[in-house]
């Protein structure tokens, strides 16, 4: 296709090029919606007619209040067809920000999709006086003559502003026309090309996607966030040939384990823009897309989408990178640059990049925003990008960092001064300074009143887009100052890199607000409630390894929702995954979905290699007890037998059937007619051996007892349907089984054809230092039960079982809530975070520190009889001392630790075991803090334990 320039083309002209070349081809694919060029043209003409019916024959500024929907793309095109300018507006933006954007751009009419209309209904005051155009038949445009005016504005986009008001960037027909000529000449796009569309419509890179595709007659395909989980399959299914995204998509694909060599064979162009591209990311993507040419594009909105490009060469480009960042290349045809030093003087070699040429915008909608953004030199007006660059030996540019306080957060340019302004405007805040931390997230420091972080974030969400809201807000009594009396930015950066949180208890427990909520709970909830009876606090929020009660007390959490919160409270990646899934669907029974399919891939992939391909998965109800129930039912169906063997001290749930197979007698006593046919055998509880033997000489008689009973034809025990085993008894007192015990149980059950069910509800998902505890025992169970941490904080349970056991008929075991899509999304993200952050390595390292610290404390205090555990399942067994019972001392230790800010629970037969289930991403500092609290508590309680006469 030729793109020779006869006159200035508008966006409408560029669309008509593709429409003329390929009228019956697919122009747009959004989910299941597919529009040909003819259909898209017809819909856009109808929308344009509706716009002109409202505005009359003028060049309207058209607000496109839409997400990446068919209506949104139609709205952008309709604005062009009627000679107007599109002003994309995200319905998810805070209402005050939308109001500012609409006013600044002079929007006179809206085009809205379903989400935009919903936003208008919920917050009509935001855009109260603006009419919403409805598609209609009639004159649809002002004619090609109106389109081709070079000075006419094609679209208006907004960037972050230092005063708190977004800065409007008007881009004209001539600027975008020059740019589109450059890219079509550079890439030779064809009607057979299929283009990805990753960017929000408010991001100028979306304009590239639309009009690069439509200018050649190609197909534009939106990439939903959920597609990243199965990206190779998604790209192949849609035949995508041109990929364009922010570089952060590479890290996301790697996290999803979708960046294997050769993963993207359909791509012929891979383009990245919006933030620095790392050389290692470029190399990995090139390997995944070997038939594709990879390019790194650069350019702020003010320079029309992109203004330079570097073509990745696997041999040469790594050496040309600086600080691991790929070169941003040479400027596009027709553009020129100069460099400014720190004083604003033109220099050579290294300096702030300033660009002039046919893509440079003429100024912001508000002329006040132009101040400091342009420089006059040699009779030319140059736009100051604020980016520091260096000219390399090849004559290309290397990005070195920012000259001002603009940063990139997930590809979006943020003016830190705007965030400062927003935080400073919050109630009680006097001053704020925002920095970008090493992980790319924003950290805001503020002075004034101490504010609850969650409340501050809610307040900021009313004025800032989501990407601009700091991930952490820290209160300071005063800002550190340097020798010149200015705020010491270096000191703040050091603070940002230093963990802030620590356990702090300021009130008696419970505090007044907690007491109020606890009293209300007691008056209305059943007497079966448990945790708040022993730990009397009401929870207000949590972050990482800490939670906060209703009175502002902060606790280091070694309970973590009984092991559910493997990565602590509100891990941002898990929260984001669940939020993204909310926009898709939340409940699907057992229908397949992308979220479920990805989750299944990942969980089956965690099995040891020898087990993969031979094990199936069944989704149960939401609790671990549901999973145990399903496992027993599966084994009974397979074997045709009815009895079950379980172990003394075990705990498998609180339903009637799971209580029946649990060793703890206390909860069973009030419940009659338990599940029959359960036999209990001794467990390898070596500290308190049920057979009264010593570990060094017992020959593991506990398992020999089971062997004898099953092998004895006169023993009165029929061959069971299953043997149910915990490899680490949690509720039973954190008791890891001896390796020989577990292996002999496995050998026995295999020899006798009895399915072995391993309950990993608590020990699974990395808790013990391997994904499954059974990996450390060298055994292969027939059935594995998983729950708790598996759903990333959301309820789900599954059983993984050998395929030979799969004799169920359709519908043989169902459950309404077995299709929890939020759990699938968050659980999949959990597994990716484990891989990315090497969480299992952390479990092994930090648990060793904790265990050694507990051993040291036990050696110093006679009331600690045993320390044991596996990974982050740790326990310290309290024994009677000086006439005080083990339970009495344990309860005193528990309450004193809580008062000092450490939350955990008691376990064991007599509630005499201090049971620790810390987050698996616990830091060394947090582990040290926990040991300090335990040390102080043990010392205090030990000093208070006066000898008591023992009555005989």
PDB file of C-alpha atoms in Angstrom, residues 67-248:
ATOM      1  CA  UNK A  67     -13.450   1.716  28.279  1.00  0.00           C
ATOM      2  CA  UNK A  68     -11.922  -0.405  25.521  1.00  0.00           C
ATOM      3  CA  UNK A  69     -15.317  -1.336  24.156  1.00  0.00           C
ATOM      4  CA  UNK A  70     -16.720  -1.359  20.640  1.00  0.00           C
ATOM      5  CA  UNK A  71     -18.624   1.822  21.512  1.00  0.00           C
ATOM      6  CA  UNK A  72     -15.386   3.475  22.599  1.00  0.00           C
ATOM      7  CA  UNK A  73     -13.610   2.804  19.308  1.00  0.00           C
ATOM      8  CA  UNK A  74     -16.710   3.851  17.371  1.00  0.00           C
ATOM      9  CA  UNK A  75     -16.746   7.089  19.381  1.00  0.00           C
ATOM     10  CA  UNK A  76     -13.136   7.952  18.526  1.00  0.00           C
ATOM     11  CA  UNK A  77     -13.775   7.318  14.846  1.00  0.00           C
ATOM     12  CA  UNK A  78     -17.085   9.201  14.902  1.00  0.00           C
ATOM     13  CA  UNK A  79     -15.352  12.275  16.306  1.00  0.00           C
ATOM     14  CA  UNK A  80     -12.962  12.191  13.335  1.00  0.00           C
ATOM     15  CA  UNK A  81     -15.739  11.639  10.782  1.00  0.00           C
ATOM     16  CA  UNK A  82     -17.607  14.725  11.922  1.00  0.00           C
ATOM     17  CA  UNK A  83     -14.489  16.867  11.758  1.00  0.00           C
ATOM     18  CA  UNK A  84     -14.168  17.082  15.528  1.00  0.00           C
ATOM     19  CA  UNK A  85     -11.618  16.062  18.124  1.00  0.00           C
ATOM     20  CA  UNK A  86     -11.881  12.977  20.311  1.00  0.00           C
ATOM     21  CA  UNK A  87     -11.332  13.474  24.035  1.00  0.00           C
ATOM     22  CA  UNK A  88     -11.048   9.993  25.596  1.00  0.00           C
ATOM     23  CA  UNK A  89     -12.390   9.854  29.154  1.00  0.00           C
ATOM     24  CA  UNK A  90     -12.019   6.819  31.402  1.00  0.00           C
ATOM     25  CA  UNK A  91     -15.227   6.104  33.377  1.00  0.00           C
ATOM     26  CA  UNK A  92     -13.044   4.774  36.202  1.00  0.00           C
ATOM     27  CA  UNK A  93     -11.332   8.132  36.724  1.00  0.00           C
ATOM     28  CA  UNK A  94     -12.354  10.105  39.839  1.00  0.00           C
ATOM     29  CA  UNK A  95     -15.296  12.408  39.193  1.00  0.00           C
ATOM     30  CA  UNK A  96     -13.410  15.668  39.975  1.00  0.00           C
ATOM     31  CA  UNK A  97     -10.686  14.718  37.498  1.00  0.00           C
ATOM     32  CA  UNK A  98     -13.208  14.024  34.759  1.00  0.00           C
ATOM     33  CA  UNK A  99     -14.865  17.355  35.485  1.00  0.00           C
ATOM     34  CA  UNK A 100     -11.507  19.140  35.078  1.00  0.00           C
ATOM     35  CA  UNK A 101     -10.735  17.321  31.825  1.00  0.00           C
ATOM     36  CA  UNK A 102     -14.123  18.061  30.295  1.00  0.00           C
ATOM     37  CA  UNK A 103     -13.908  21.735  31.191  1.00  0.00           C
ATOM     38  CA  UNK A 104     -10.316  22.134  29.992  1.00  0.00           C
ATOM     39  CA  UNK A 105     -10.967  20.427  26.655  1.00  0.00           C
ATOM     40  CA  UNK A 106     -14.204  22.275  25.968  1.00  0.00           C
ATOM     41  CA  UNK A 107     -16.157  19.050  25.490  1.00  0.00           C
ATOM     42  CA  UNK A 108     -19.603  19.794  24.067  1.00  0.00           C
ATOM     43  CA  UNK A 109     -21.042  16.303  23.618  1.00  0.00           C
ATOM     44  CA  UNK A 110     -20.450  12.791  24.931  1.00  0.00           C
ATOM     45  CA  UNK A 111     -20.350   9.360  23.378  1.00  0.00           C
ATOM     46  CA  UNK A 112     -20.610   6.706  26.090  1.00  0.00           C
ATOM     47  CA  UNK A 113     -20.497   2.938  26.374  1.00  0.00           C
ATOM     48  CA  UNK A 114     -22.251   0.890  29.047  1.00  0.00           C
ATOM     49  CA  UNK A 115     -19.659   1.683  31.705  1.00  0.00           C
ATOM     50  CA  UNK A 116     -19.784   5.375  30.809  1.00  0.00           C
ATOM     51  CA  UNK A 117     -23.573   5.474  31.027  1.00  0.00           C
ATOM     52  CA  UNK A 118     -23.430   3.701  34.391  1.00  0.00           C
ATOM     53  CA  UNK A 119     -20.945   6.281  35.610  1.00  0.00           C
ATOM     54  CA  UNK A 120     -23.236   9.103  34.479  1.00  0.00           C
ATOM     55  CA  UNK A 121     -26.151   7.547  36.355  1.00  0.00           C
ATOM     56  CA  UNK A 122     -24.176   7.124  39.565  1.00  0.00           C
ATOM     57  CA  UNK A 123     -22.510  10.547  39.420  1.00  0.00           C
ATOM     58  CA  UNK A 124     -24.612  12.737  37.134  1.00  0.00           C
ATOM     59  CA  UNK A 125     -23.293  15.956  38.656  1.00  0.00           C
ATOM     60  CA  UNK A 126     -19.879  15.290  37.096  1.00  0.00           C
ATOM     61  CA  UNK A 127     -21.039  15.937  33.536  1.00  0.00           C
ATOM     62  CA  UNK A 128     -24.480  17.329  34.303  1.00  0.00           C
ATOM     63  CA  UNK A 129     -24.908  19.679  31.366  1.00  0.00           C
ATOM     64  CA  UNK A 130     -23.409  17.563  28.615  1.00  0.00           C
ATOM     65  CA  UNK A 131     -25.711  15.776  26.171  1.00  0.00           C
ATOM     66  CA  UNK A 132     -25.012  12.173  25.213  1.00  0.00           C
ATOM     67  CA  UNK A 133     -25.154  11.596  21.471  1.00  0.00           C
ATOM     68  CA  UNK A 134     -27.223   8.693  20.195  1.00  0.00           C
ATOM     69  CA  UNK A 135     -26.503   7.060  16.834  1.00  0.00           C
ATOM     70  CA  UNK A 136     -28.927   8.075  14.110  1.00  0.00           C
ATOM     71  CA  UNK A 137     -29.349   8.330  10.368  1.00  0.00           C
ATOM     72  CA  UNK A 138     -28.498  11.669   8.831  1.00  0.00           C
ATOM     73  CA  UNK A 139     -25.571  13.807   7.677  1.00  0.00           C
ATOM     74  CA  UNK A 140     -22.570  12.110   9.246  1.00  0.00           C
ATOM     75  CA  UNK A 141     -19.703  14.472   8.555  1.00  0.00           C
ATOM     76  CA  UNK A 142     -18.670  17.911   7.413  1.00  0.00           C
ATOM     77  CA  UNK A 143     -16.908  16.433   4.380  1.00  0.00           C
ATOM     78  CA  UNK A 144     -13.274  15.700   3.566  1.00  0.00           C
ATOM     79  CA  UNK A 145     -12.532  19.408   3.225  1.00  0.00           C
ATOM     80  CA  UNK A 146     -13.139  19.853   6.937  1.00  0.00           C
ATOM     81  CA  UNK A 147     -11.050  16.826   7.822  1.00  0.00           C
ATOM     82  CA  UNK A 148      -7.871  17.966   6.125  1.00  0.00           C
ATOM     83  CA  UNK A 149      -7.345  21.277   7.942  1.00  0.00           C
ATOM     84  CA  UNK A 150      -3.763  20.808   9.211  1.00  0.00           C
ATOM     85  CA  UNK A 151      -4.297  22.998  12.254  1.00  0.00           C
ATOM     86  CA  UNK A 152      -7.533  21.324  13.360  1.00  0.00           C
ATOM     87  CA  UNK A 153      -7.232  19.320  16.596  1.00  0.00           C
ATOM     88  CA  UNK A 154      -7.503  15.563  16.001  1.00  0.00           C
ATOM     89  CA  UNK A 155      -7.611  14.497  19.645  1.00  0.00           C
ATOM     90  CA  UNK A 156      -6.969  15.807  23.155  1.00  0.00           C
ATOM     91  CA  UNK A 157      -5.236  13.734  25.821  1.00  0.00           C
ATOM     92  CA  UNK A 158      -4.293  14.590  29.377  1.00  0.00           C
ATOM     93  CA  UNK A 159      -1.077  14.091  31.297  1.00  0.00           C
ATOM     94  CA  UNK A 160      -0.317  14.545  34.976  1.00  0.00           C
ATOM     95  CA  UNK A 161      -0.071  18.153  36.141  1.00  0.00           C
ATOM     96  CA  UNK A 162       2.054  19.564  38.970  1.00  0.00           C
ATOM     97  CA  UNK A 163      -0.733  21.800  40.318  1.00  0.00           C
ATOM     98  CA  UNK A 164      -3.195  18.965  40.752  1.00  0.00           C
ATOM     99  CA  UNK A 165      -4.994  19.770  37.493  1.00  0.00           C
ATOM    100  CA  UNK A 166      -4.365  17.450  34.522  1.00  0.00           C
ATOM    101  CA  UNK A 167      -2.605  19.074  31.564  1.00  0.00           C
ATOM    102  CA  UNK A 168      -4.472  18.945  28.263  1.00  0.00           C
ATOM    103  CA  UNK A 169      -2.421  18.107  25.160  1.00  0.00           C
ATOM    104  CA  UNK A 170      -4.125  18.986  21.841  1.00  0.00           C
ATOM    105  CA  UNK A 171      -2.674  17.049  18.890  1.00  0.00           C
ATOM    106  CA  UNK A 172      -3.458  18.411  15.417  1.00  0.00           C
ATOM    107  CA  UNK A 173      -4.130  16.696  12.123  1.00  0.00           C
ATOM    108  CA  UNK A 174      -0.734  17.715  10.749  1.00  0.00           C
ATOM    109  CA  UNK A 175       1.131  16.326  13.764  1.00  0.00           C
ATOM    110  CA  UNK A 176      -0.587  12.933  13.788  1.00  0.00           C
ATOM    111  CA  UNK A 177      -0.543  12.748   9.979  1.00  0.00           C
ATOM    112  CA  UNK A 178       3.236  13.165   9.909  1.00  0.00           C
ATOM    113  CA  UNK A 179       3.567  10.496  12.589  1.00  0.00           C
ATOM    114  CA  UNK A 180       1.353   7.971  10.807  1.00  0.00           C
ATOM    115  CA  UNK A 181       3.276   8.472   7.560  1.00  0.00           C
ATOM    116  CA  UNK A 182       6.491   7.713   9.478  1.00  0.00           C
ATOM    117  CA  UNK A 183       5.223   4.500  11.077  1.00  0.00           C
ATOM    118  CA  UNK A 184       3.567   3.137   7.955  1.00  0.00           C
ATOM    119  CA  UNK A 185       6.756   3.771   5.973  1.00  0.00           C
ATOM    120  CA  UNK A 186       8.898   2.218   8.719  1.00  0.00           C
ATOM    121  CA  UNK A 187       6.868  -0.939   9.300  1.00  0.00           C
ATOM    122  CA  UNK A 188       5.121  -1.572   5.946  1.00  0.00           C
ATOM    123  CA  UNK A 189       1.928  -2.740   7.597  1.00  0.00           C
ATOM    124  CA  UNK A 190      -0.387  -4.882   5.459  1.00  0.00           C
ATOM    125  CA  UNK A 191      -4.126  -5.704   5.414  1.00  0.00           C
ATOM    126  CA  UNK A 192      -3.193  -9.173   6.687  1.00  0.00           C
ATOM    127  CA  UNK A 193      -1.694  -7.735   9.870  1.00  0.00           C
ATOM    128  CA  UNK A 194      -3.510  -8.222  13.169  1.00  0.00           C
ATOM    129  CA  UNK A 195      -2.671  -5.598  15.809  1.00  0.00           C
ATOM    130  CA  UNK A 196      -2.811  -5.988  19.590  1.00  0.00           C
ATOM    131  CA  UNK A 197      -4.581  -3.281  21.556  1.00  0.00           C
ATOM    132  CA  UNK A 198      -3.341  -3.149  25.143  1.00  0.00           C
ATOM    133  CA  UNK A 199      -3.604   0.531  26.010  1.00  0.00           C
ATOM    134  CA  UNK A 200      -6.475   2.424  27.583  1.00  0.00           C
ATOM    135  CA  UNK A 201      -8.083   4.893  25.178  1.00  0.00           C
ATOM    136  CA  UNK A 202      -6.817   7.763  27.344  1.00  0.00           C
ATOM    137  CA  UNK A 203      -3.235   6.680  26.591  1.00  0.00           C
ATOM    138  CA  UNK A 204      -1.896   8.145  23.343  1.00  0.00           C
ATOM    139  CA  UNK A 205      -0.337   4.821  22.349  1.00  0.00           C
ATOM    140  CA  UNK A 206      -3.886   3.591  21.730  1.00  0.00           C
ATOM    141  CA  UNK A 207      -3.983   6.024  18.798  1.00  0.00           C
ATOM    142  CA  UNK A 208      -1.072   4.145  17.258  1.00  0.00           C
ATOM    143  CA  UNK A 209      -2.946   0.846  17.649  1.00  0.00           C
ATOM    144  CA  UNK A 210      -6.122   2.132  16.025  1.00  0.00           C
ATOM    145  CA  UNK A 211      -4.738   4.060  13.089  1.00  0.00           C
ATOM    146  CA  UNK A 212      -1.722   1.887  12.372  1.00  0.00           C
ATOM    147  CA  UNK A 213      -4.231  -0.952  11.988  1.00  0.00           C
ATOM    148  CA  UNK A 214      -6.981   0.958  10.223  1.00  0.00           C
ATOM    149  CA  UNK A 215      -4.557   2.846   7.980  1.00  0.00           C
ATOM    150  CA  UNK A 216      -3.530  -0.395   6.276  1.00  0.00           C
ATOM    151  CA  UNK A 217      -6.800  -2.344   6.398  1.00  0.00           C
ATOM    152  CA  UNK A 218      -5.589  -4.583   9.242  1.00  0.00           C
ATOM    153  CA  UNK A 219      -7.464  -5.961  12.256  1.00  0.00           C
ATOM    154  CA  UNK A 220      -7.378  -4.465  15.738  1.00  0.00           C
ATOM    155  CA  UNK A 221      -7.784  -6.975  18.607  1.00  0.00           C
ATOM    156  CA  UNK A 222      -8.175  -5.880  22.220  1.00  0.00           C
ATOM    157  CA  UNK A 223      -6.060  -7.826  24.703  1.00  0.00           C
ATOM    158  CA  UNK A 224      -7.973  -8.250  27.991  1.00  0.00           C
ATOM    159  CA  UNK A 225      -5.912  -8.363  31.182  1.00  0.00           C
ATOM    160  CA  UNK A 226      -6.930 -11.990  31.675  1.00  0.00           C
ATOM    161  CA  UNK A 227      -5.318 -12.956  28.354  1.00  0.00           C
ATOM    162  CA  UNK A 228      -1.842 -12.577  29.841  1.00  0.00           C
ATOM    163  CA  UNK A 229      -2.394 -15.846  31.672  1.00  0.00           C
ATOM    164  CA  UNK A 230      -2.560 -17.698  28.358  1.00  0.00           C
ATOM    165  CA  UNK A 231      -0.882 -15.185  26.056  1.00  0.00           C
ATOM    166  CA  UNK A 232       0.686 -17.597  23.528  1.00  0.00           C
ATOM    167  CA  UNK A 233      -2.652 -19.304  22.962  1.00  0.00           C
ATOM    168  CA  UNK A 234      -4.489 -15.970  22.765  1.00  0.00           C
ATOM    169  CA  UNK A 235      -2.112 -14.489  20.185  1.00  0.00           C
ATOM    170  CA  UNK A 236      -2.144 -17.642  18.101  1.00  0.00           C
ATOM    171  CA  UNK A 237      -5.933 -17.916  18.232  1.00  0.00           C
ATOM    172  CA  UNK A 238      -6.314 -14.361  16.927  1.00  0.00           C
ATOM    173  CA  UNK A 239      -3.321 -14.499  14.583  1.00  0.00           C
ATOM    174  CA  UNK A 240      -1.741 -11.372  16.072  1.00  0.00           C
ATOM    175  CA  UNK A 241       1.222 -10.193  14.010  1.00  0.00           C
ATOM    176  CA  UNK A 242       1.893  -6.749  15.555  1.00  0.00           C
ATOM    177  CA  UNK A 243       2.351  -6.513  19.308  1.00  0.00           C
ATOM    178  CA  UNK A 244       2.492  -3.117  21.038  1.00  0.00           C
ATOM    179  CA  UNK A 245       2.591  -2.655  24.807  1.00  0.00           C
ATOM    180  CA  UNK A 246       4.452  -1.117  27.693  1.00  0.00           C
ATOM    181  CA  UNK A 247       7.572  -3.132  28.621  1.00  0.00           C
ATOM    182  CA  UNK A 248       5.948  -4.154  31.912  1.00  0.00           C
TER     183      UNK A 248
END
